[in-house]
Short mmCIF file of C-alpha atoms in Angstrom, two decimals:
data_model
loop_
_atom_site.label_atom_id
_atom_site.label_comp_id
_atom_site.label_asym_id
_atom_site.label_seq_id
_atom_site.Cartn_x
_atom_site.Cartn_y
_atom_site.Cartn_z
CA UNK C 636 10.03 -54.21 -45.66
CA UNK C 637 12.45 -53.14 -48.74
CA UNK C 638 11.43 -51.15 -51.50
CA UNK C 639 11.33 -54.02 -53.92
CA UNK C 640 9.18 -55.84 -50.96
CA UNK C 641 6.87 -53.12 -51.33
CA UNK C 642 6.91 -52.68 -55.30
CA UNK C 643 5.61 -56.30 -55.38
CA UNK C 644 2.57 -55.57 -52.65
CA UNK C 645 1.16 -52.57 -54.26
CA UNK C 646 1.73 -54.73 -57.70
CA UNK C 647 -1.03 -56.76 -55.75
CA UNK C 648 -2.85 -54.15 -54.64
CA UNK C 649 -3.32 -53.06 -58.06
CA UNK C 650 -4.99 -56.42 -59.20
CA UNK C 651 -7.16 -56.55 -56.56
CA UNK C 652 -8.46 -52.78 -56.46
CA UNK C 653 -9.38 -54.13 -60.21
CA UNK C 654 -11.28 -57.62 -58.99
CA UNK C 655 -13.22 -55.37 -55.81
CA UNK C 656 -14.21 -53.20 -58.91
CA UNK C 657 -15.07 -55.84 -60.75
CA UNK C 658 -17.27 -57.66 -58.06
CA UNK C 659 -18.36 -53.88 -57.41
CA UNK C 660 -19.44 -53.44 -60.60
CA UNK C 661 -21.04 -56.74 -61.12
CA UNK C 662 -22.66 -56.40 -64.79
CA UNK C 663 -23.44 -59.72 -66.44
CA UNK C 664 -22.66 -60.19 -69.95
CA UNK C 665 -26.38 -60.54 -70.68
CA UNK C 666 -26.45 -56.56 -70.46
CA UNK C 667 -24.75 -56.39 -73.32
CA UNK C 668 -27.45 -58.17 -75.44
CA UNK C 669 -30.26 -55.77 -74.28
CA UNK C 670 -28.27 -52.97 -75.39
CA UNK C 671 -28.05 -54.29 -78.68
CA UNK C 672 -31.46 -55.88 -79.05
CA UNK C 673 -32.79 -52.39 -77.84
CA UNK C 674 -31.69 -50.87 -80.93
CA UNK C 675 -34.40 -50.30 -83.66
CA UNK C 676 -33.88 -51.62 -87.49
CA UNK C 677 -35.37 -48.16 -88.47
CA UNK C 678 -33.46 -45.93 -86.72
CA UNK C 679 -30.05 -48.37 -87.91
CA UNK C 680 -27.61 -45.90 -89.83
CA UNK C 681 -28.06 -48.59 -92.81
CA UNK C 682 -31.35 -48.07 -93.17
CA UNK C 683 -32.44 -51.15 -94.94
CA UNK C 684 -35.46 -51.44 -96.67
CA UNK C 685 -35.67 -54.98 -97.82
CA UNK C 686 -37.04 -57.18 -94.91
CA UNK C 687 -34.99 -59.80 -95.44
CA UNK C 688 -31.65 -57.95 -95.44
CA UNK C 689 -32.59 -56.77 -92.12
CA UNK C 690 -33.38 -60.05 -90.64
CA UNK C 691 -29.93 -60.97 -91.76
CA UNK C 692 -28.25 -58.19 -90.04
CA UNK C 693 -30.03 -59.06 -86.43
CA UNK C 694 -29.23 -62.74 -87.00
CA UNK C 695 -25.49 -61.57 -87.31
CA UNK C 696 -26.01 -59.41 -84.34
CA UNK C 697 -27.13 -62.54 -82.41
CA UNK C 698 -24.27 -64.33 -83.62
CA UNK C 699 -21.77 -61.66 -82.49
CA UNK C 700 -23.54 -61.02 -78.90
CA UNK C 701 -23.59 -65.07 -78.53
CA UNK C 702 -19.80 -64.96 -79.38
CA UNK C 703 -19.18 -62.14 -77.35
CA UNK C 704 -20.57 -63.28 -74.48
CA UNK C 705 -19.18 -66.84 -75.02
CA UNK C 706 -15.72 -65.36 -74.78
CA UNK C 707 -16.56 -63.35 -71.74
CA UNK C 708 -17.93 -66.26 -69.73
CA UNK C 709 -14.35 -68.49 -70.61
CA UNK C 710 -12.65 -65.48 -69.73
CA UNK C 711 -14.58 -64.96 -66.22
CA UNK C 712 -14.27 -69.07 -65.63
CA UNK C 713 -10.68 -68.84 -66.80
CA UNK C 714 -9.72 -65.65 -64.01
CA UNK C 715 -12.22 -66.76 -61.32
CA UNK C 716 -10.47 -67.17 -58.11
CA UNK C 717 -11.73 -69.74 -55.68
CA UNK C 718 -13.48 -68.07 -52.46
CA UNK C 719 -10.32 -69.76 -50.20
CA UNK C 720 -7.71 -68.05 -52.36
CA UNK C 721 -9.81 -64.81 -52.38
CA UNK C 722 -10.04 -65.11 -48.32
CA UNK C 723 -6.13 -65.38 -48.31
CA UNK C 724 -6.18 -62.33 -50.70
CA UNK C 725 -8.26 -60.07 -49.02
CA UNK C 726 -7.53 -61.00 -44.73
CA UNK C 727 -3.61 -61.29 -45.80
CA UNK C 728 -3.57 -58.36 -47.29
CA UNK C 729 -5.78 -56.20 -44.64
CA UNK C 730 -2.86 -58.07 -41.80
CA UNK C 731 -0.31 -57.15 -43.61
CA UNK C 732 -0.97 -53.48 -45.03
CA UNK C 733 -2.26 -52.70 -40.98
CA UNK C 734 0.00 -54.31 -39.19
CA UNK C 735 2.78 -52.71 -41.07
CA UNK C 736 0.75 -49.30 -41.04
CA UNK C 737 0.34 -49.65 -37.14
CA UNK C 738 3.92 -50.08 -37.37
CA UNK C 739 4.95 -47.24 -39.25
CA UNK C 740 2.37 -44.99 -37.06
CA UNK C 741 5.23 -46.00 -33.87
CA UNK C 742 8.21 -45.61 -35.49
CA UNK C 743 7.29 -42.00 -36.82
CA UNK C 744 6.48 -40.81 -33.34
CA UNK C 745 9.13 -42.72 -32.00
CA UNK C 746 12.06 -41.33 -33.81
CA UNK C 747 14.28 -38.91 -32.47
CA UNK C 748 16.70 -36.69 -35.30
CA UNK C 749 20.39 -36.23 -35.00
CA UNK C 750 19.53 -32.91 -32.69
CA UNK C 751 16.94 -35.04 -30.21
CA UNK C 752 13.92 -33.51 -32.12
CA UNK C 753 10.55 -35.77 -32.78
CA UNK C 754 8.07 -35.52 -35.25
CA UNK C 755 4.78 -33.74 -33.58
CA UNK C 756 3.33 -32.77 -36.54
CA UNK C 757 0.31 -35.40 -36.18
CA UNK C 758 -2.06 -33.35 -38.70
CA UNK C 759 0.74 -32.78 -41.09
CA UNK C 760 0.74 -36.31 -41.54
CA UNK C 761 -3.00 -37.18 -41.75
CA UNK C 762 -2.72 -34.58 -44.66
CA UNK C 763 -0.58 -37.08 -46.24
CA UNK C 764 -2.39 -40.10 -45.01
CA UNK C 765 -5.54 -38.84 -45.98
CA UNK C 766 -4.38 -37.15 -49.97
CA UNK C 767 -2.86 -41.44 -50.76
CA UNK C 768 -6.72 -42.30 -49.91
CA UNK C 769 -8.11 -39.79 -51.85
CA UNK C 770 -5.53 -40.78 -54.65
CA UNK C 771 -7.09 -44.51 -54.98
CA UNK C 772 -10.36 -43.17 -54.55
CA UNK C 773 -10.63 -41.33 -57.18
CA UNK C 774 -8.98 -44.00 -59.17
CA UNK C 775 -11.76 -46.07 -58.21
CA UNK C 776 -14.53 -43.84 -59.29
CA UNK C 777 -13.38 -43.33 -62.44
CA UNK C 778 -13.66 -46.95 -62.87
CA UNK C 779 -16.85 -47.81 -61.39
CA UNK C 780 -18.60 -44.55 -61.66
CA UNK C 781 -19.30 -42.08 -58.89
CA UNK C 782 -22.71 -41.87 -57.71
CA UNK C 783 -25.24 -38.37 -57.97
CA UNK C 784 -26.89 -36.33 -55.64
CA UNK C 785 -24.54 -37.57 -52.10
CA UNK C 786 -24.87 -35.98 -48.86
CA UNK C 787 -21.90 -34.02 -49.49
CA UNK C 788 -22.16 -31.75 -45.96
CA UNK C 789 -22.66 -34.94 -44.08
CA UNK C 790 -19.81 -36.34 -45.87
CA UNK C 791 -17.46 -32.97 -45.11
CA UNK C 792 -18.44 -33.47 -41.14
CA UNK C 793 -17.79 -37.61 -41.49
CA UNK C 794 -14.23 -36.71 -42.57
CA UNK C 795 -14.36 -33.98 -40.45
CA UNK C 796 -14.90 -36.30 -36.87
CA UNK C 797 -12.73 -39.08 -38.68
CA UNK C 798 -9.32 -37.56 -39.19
CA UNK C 799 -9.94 -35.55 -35.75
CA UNK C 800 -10.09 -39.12 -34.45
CA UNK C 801 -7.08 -40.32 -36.35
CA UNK C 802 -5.03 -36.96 -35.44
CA UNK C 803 -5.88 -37.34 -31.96
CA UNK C 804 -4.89 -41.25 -31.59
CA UNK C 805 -1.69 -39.54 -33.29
CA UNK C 806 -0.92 -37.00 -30.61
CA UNK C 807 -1.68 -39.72 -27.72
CA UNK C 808 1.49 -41.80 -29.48
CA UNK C 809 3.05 -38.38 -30.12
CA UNK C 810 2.29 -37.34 -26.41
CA UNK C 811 4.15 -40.76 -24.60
CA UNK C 812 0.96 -43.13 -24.79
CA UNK C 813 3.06 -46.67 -25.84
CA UNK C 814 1.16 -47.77 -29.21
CA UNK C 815 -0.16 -50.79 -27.41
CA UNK C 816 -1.83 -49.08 -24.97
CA UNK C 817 -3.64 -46.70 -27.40
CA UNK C 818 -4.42 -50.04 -29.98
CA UNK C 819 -6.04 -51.44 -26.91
CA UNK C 820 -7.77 -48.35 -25.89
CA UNK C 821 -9.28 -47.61 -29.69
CA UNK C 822 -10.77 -51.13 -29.18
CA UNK C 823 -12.90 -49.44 -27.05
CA UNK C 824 -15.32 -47.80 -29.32
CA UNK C 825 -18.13 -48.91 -27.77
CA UNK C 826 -17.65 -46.94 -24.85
CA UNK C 827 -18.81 -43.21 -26.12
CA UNK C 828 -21.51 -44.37 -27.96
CA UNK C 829 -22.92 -46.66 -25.01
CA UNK C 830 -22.37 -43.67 -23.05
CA UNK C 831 -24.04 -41.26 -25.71
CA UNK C 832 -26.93 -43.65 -26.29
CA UNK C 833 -27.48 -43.67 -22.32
CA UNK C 834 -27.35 -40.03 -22.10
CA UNK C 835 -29.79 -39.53 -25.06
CA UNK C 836 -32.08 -42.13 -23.47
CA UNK C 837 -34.14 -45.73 -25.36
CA UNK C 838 -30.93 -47.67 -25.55
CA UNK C 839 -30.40 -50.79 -23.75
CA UNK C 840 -27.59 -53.15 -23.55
CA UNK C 841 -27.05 -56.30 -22.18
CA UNK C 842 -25.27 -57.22 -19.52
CA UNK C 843 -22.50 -58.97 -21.29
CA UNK C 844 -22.51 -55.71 -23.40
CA UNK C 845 -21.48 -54.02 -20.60
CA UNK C 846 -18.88 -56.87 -19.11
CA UNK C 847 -17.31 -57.00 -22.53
CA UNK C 848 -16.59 -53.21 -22.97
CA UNK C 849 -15.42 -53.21 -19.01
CA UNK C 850 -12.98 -55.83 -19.90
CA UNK C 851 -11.56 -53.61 -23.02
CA UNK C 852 -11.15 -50.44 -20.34
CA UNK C 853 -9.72 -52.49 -17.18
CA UNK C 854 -7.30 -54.69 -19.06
CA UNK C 855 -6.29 -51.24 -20.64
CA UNK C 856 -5.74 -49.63 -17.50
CA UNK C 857 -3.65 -52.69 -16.36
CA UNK C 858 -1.66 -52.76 -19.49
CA UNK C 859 -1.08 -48.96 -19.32
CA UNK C 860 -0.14 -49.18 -15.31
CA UNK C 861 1.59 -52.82 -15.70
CA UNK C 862 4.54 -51.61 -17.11
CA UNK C 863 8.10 -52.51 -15.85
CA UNK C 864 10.64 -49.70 -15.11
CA UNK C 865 12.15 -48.15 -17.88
CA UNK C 866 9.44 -48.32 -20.53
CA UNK C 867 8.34 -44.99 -19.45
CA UNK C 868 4.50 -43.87 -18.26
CA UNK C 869 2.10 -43.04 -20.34
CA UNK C 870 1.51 -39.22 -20.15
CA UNK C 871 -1.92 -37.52 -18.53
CA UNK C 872 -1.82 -35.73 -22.38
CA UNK C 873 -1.33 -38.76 -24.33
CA UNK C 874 -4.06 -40.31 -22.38
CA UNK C 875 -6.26 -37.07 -22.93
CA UNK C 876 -5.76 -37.24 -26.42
CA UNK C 877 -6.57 -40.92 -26.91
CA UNK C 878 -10.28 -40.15 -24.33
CA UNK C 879 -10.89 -37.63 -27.49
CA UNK C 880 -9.97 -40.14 -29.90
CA UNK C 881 -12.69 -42.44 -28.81
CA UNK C 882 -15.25 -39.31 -28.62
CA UNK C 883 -14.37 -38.79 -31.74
CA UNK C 884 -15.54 -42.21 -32.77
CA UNK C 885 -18.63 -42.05 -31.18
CA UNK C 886 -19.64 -38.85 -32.75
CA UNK C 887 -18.36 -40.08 -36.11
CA UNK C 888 -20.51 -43.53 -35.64
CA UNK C 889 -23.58 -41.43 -35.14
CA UNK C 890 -22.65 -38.98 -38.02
CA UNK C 891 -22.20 -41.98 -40.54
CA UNK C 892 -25.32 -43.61 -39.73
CA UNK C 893 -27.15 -39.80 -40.45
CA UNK C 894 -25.34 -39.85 -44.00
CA UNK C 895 -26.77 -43.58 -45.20
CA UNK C 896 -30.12 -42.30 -43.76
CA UNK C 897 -29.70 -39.20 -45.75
CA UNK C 898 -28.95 -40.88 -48.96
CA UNK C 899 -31.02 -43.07 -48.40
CA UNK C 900 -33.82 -40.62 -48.51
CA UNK C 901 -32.49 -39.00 -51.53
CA UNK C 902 -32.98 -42.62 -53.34
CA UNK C 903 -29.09 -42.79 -53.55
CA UNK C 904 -27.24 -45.87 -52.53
CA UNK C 905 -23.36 -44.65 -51.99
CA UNK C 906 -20.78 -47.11 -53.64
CA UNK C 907 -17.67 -48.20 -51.62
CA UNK C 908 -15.16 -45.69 -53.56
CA UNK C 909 -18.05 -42.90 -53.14
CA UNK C 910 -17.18 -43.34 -49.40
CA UNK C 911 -13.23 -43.33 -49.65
CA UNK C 912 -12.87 -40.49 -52.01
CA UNK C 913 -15.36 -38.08 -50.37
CA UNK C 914 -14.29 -38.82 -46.82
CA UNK C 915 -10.87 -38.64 -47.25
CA UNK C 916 -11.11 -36.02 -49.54
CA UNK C 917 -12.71 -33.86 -46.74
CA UNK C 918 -10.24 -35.35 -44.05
CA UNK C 919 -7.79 -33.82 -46.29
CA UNK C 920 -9.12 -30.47 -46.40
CA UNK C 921 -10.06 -30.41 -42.54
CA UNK C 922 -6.71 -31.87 -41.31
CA UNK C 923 -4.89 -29.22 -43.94
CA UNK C 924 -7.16 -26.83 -42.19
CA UNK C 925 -6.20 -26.66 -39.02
CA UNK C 926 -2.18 -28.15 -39.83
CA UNK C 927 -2.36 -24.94 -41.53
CA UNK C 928 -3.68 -22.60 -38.04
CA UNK C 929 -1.06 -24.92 -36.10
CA UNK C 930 1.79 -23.88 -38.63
CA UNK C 931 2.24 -27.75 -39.10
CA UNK C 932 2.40 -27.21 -42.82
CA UNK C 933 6.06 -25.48 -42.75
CA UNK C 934 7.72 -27.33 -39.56
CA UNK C 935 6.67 -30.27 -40.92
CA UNK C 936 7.68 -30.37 -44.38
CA UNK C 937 11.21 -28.76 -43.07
CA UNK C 938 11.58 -31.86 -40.53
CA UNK C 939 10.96 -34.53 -43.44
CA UNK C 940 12.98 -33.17 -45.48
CA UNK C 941 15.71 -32.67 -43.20
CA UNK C 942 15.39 -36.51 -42.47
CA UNK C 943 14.89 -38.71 -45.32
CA UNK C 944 14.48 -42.22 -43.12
CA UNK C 945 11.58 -40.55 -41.09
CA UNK C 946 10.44 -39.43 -45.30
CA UNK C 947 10.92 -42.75 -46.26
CA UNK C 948 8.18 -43.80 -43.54
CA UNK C 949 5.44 -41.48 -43.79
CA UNK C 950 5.62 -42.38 -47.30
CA UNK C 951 5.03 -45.90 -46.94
CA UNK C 952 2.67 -45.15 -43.84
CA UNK C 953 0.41 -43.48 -46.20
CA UNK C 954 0.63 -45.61 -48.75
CA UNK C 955 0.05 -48.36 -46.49
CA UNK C 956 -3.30 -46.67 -45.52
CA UNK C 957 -4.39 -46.75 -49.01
CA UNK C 958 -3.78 -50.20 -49.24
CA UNK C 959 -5.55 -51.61 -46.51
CA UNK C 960 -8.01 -49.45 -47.94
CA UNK C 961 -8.00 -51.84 -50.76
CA UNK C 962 -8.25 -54.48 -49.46
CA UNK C 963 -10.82 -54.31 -47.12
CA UNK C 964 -13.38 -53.16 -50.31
CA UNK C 965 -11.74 -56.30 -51.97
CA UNK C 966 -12.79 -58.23 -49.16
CA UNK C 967 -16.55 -56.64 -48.49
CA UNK C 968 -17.14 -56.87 -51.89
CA UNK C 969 -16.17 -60.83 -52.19
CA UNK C 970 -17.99 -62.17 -48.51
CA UNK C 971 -19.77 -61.17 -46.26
CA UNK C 972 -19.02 -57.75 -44.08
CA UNK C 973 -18.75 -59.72 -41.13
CA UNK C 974 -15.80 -61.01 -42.29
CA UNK C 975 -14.00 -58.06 -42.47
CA UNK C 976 -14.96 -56.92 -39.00
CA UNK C 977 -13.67 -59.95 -37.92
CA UNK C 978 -10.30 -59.84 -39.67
CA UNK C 979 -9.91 -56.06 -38.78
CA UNK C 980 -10.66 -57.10 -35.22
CA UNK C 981 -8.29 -59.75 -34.78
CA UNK C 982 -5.36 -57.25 -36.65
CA UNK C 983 -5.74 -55.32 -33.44
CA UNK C 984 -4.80 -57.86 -31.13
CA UNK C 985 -1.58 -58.84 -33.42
CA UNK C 986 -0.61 -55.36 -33.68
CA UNK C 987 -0.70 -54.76 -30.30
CA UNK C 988 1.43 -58.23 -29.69
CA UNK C 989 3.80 -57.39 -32.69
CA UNK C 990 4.59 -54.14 -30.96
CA UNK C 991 5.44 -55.63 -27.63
CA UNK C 992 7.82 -57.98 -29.50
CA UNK C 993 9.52 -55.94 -32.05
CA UNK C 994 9.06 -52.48 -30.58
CA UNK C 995 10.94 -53.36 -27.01
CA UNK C 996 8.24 -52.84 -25.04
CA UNK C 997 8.19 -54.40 -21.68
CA UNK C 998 5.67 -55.89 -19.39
CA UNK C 999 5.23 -57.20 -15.84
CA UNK C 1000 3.22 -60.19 -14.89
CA UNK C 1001 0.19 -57.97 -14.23
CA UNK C 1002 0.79 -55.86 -17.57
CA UNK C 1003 0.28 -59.51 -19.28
CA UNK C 1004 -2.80 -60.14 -17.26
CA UNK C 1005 -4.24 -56.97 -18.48
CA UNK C 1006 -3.77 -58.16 -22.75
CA UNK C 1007 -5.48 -60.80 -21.62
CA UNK C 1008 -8.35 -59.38 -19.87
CA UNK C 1009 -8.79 -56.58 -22.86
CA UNK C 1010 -8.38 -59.38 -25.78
CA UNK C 1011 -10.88 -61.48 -23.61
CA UNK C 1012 -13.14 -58.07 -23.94
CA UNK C 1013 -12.53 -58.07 -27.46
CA UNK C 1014 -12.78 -60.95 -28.94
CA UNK C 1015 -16.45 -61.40 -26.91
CA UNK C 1016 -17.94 -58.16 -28.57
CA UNK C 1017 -16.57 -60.36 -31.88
CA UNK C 1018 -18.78 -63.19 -30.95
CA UNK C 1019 -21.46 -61.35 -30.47
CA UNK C 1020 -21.58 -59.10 -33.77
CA UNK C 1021 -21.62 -62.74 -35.17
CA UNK C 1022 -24.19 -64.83 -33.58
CA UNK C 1023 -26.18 -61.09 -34.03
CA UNK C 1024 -25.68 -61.17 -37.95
CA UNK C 1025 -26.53 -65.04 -37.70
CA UNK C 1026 -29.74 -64.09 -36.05
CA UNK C 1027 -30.71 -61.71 -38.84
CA UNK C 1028 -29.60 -64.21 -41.77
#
C-alpha cells in the first residue's frame, strides 16, 4: 500500500469514526424540543408581561423546533446509508486495516538491516501501537462524551494483561514462530480459559466444545511441524512466548468480565471509546513500563531511526491498529456484535492464507492438512457463538 493508498483509507476512517459516533450517540431530534419546551416564560431573559406576547414567542419557538427538526430528519434521510453498504463499510474495512496490520506485524520482525540486525524491541512497538489507539480514543470521547465514575484499576490491569498478550504474540514472531503458526495458535483462546474454568471448578463444556478447541491445537501443531525444508522451525522460545500469549488472554477475558461487573455495580454503563482510550491508555503506560526496565526505549528508537523502511512500517502498523479499531466500533455500533466476531474470525483465517502466499512460506502436504483441521476448529466455535446468540434472541 502507497502513501496516497493510505491517505485515502484513513480519509475513510475519518467518516466513519464520525457515523459509529453518530449511531453511538444516537439522540433524536425530538430532544431538542424538550429542551426548549422545558424552559419557563418567567424565567425568559425577555420577561414579558403581556400574555399574549408570550404566547407568540412559544408559537415561534414551535415553529423554529418544527423547522429545525424538519431539516434534521432530510438531512439524516439524505446521509443514511443502506445496512448493505454499511456491512461493506464496516467488514471491508476491519479485512483490510487487519490483514494489512497482520502484515506489517511480519515484515517488522522479519526484516534484517544492512548489518544483519532485527528489530526485537516488541514492547517498544506496542508503545507505539498502543499511543495511535489512545490518539483516536480520545478523539472519540471528546465527541461523544466520556463516561464518570469507571473502574479505572480494573481498567489499568485490562491493559495491563492485554498489551502483555500483544507483546508476547510479538516476541513468539520476534523469537522464529512463522506468523501463521502464531495466527493459528491465538485462535486458540479458548484453551486457558477452558482450562482456568476447569481448574476453578462449575464449568462445563460440551463435547463439541472440546473437539472444536482440539482441532485449533492439533492442526496447529501440524502446521507448525508440517513445514518443508528451508522455512526454518519454529523456536522452543517463540513457542513459549506465544503459550503466554494465550495465558494472557485468558486472564485478560476473566479481568474484562470483572470490570463490566464492576461498573455495572457502580450504575455506569462504559461507552465503546471509554474502553479504547482507557485500555490503551494503560497498555501504553505498562508496555512503556517495562520497554523502559528492558532499555527498549533507546535501542529502539536508535534502530528506527537508523532505518527509515522498517520507520515507515511501524508507522503504518500502528496506525493500522487504530483503524481497525474504527471500524470494528463502526460496525458494533451499526449490527449486531455477532457480526463482528464473525468478520474478525474469518480475518484470521485470510491472514494466515495471505501470509503463506505473499510471505514465502512453504508447506508440505501434511502442513496443508493441518490449516484445514485448525480452520475446521475455527470456523465450528463460529457456528456455535451463533446458533448460541440465536438461542438467546
Amino acid at each position: 500500500m502507497n502513501t496516497s493508498s493510505f491517505v485515502l483509507f484513513f480519509a475513510l476512517i475519518v467518516l466513519v469514526s464520525l457515523n459509529s459516533v453518530n449511531a453511538t450517540l444516537n439522540k433524536p431530534s425530538s430532544l431538542i424540543s424538550n429542551n426548549f419546551s422545558s424552559t419557563s416564560p418567567s424565567k425568559s431573559k425577555l420577561h414579558l408581561g403581556d400574555t399574549k406576547e408570550t404566547n407568540y414567542v412559544t408559537k415561534k419557538q414551535s415553529i423554529s423546533i418544527e423547522k429545525i427538526n424538519s431539516i434534521m430528519g432530510g438531512a439524516e434521510k439524505q446521509v443514511a446509508l443502506p445496512d448493505s453498504v454499511k456491512l461493506v463499510i464496516g467488514a471491508g474495512g476491519i479485512y483490510a486495516a487487519f490483514l494489512y496490520y497482520g502484515s506489517l506485524q511480519e515484515d517488522v520482525f522479519r526484516y534484517v538491516a544492512s548489518d544483519g540486525t532485527q528489530f526485537k524491541q516488541a514492547w517498544f512497538l506496542q508503545v507505539l501501537e498502543a499511543l495511535a489507539n489512545v490518539f483516536v480514543g480520545f478523539i472519540g470521547l471528546q465527541l461523544t462524551g466520556g463516561s464518570k465514575g469507571l473502574p479505572l484499576k480494573m481498567f489499568a490491569l485490562s491493559g495491563t494483561t492485554q498489551v502483555s498478550a500483544k507483546a508476547f504474540t510479538s516476541l513468539a514472531l520476534a523469537n522464529g514462530l512463522s506468523f501463521p503458526v502464531a495466527t493459528l495458535a491465538k485462535s486458540g483462546k479458548m484453551v486457558p480459559v477452558m482450562i482456568g474454568s476447569l481448574l476453578l471448578g462449575g464449568a462445563k463444556y460440551t463435547v463439541r466444545e472440546y473437539l472444536q478447541v482440539a482441532a485449533i491445537i492439533a492442526g496447529t501443531a501440524i502446521v507448525s511441524m508440517g513445514k518443508k525444508k528451508g522455512g526454518g522451525p519454529s523456536s522452543s522460545l517463540g513457542v513459549m512466548f506465544i503459550l503466554l500469549s494465550l495465558v494472557a488472554d485468558g486472564v485478560t477475558g476473566g479481568v474484562q468480565k470483572k470490570l463490566k461487573a464492576s461498573a455495572a455495580a457502580n450504575g455506569v454503563k462504559p461507552k465503546p471509546y471509554d474502553f479504547m482510550f482507557w485500555t490503551n491508555l494503560f497498555m501504553a503506560l505498562a508496555a512503556a513500563v517495562v520497554s523502559l526496565g528492558l532499555g527498549e526505549v533507546g535501542t529502539g528508537f536508535n534502530y528506527i531511526t537508523a532505518n527509515p523502511e522498517i520507520l515507515s512500517k511501524i508507522v503504518k502498523f500502528a496506525l493500522c491498529s487504530a483503524a481497525g479499531q474504527s471500524f470494528i466500533f463502526f460496525t458494533i455500533a451499526n449490527f449486531d456484535p455477532l457480526v463482528c466476531t464473525t468478520v474478525t474470525t474469518t480475518r484470521k483465517i485470510f491472514s494466515v492464507l495471505l501470509s503463506i502466499f505473499l510471505k514465502g512460506h512453504t508447506l508440505s502436504a501434511q502442513g496443508w492438512g493441518g490449516i484445514g483441521l485448525a480452520c475446521m476448529g475455527i470456523l465450528a466455535e463460529m457456528e456455535s457463538k451463533m446458533k448460541g446468540h440465536k438461542k438467546q434472541m
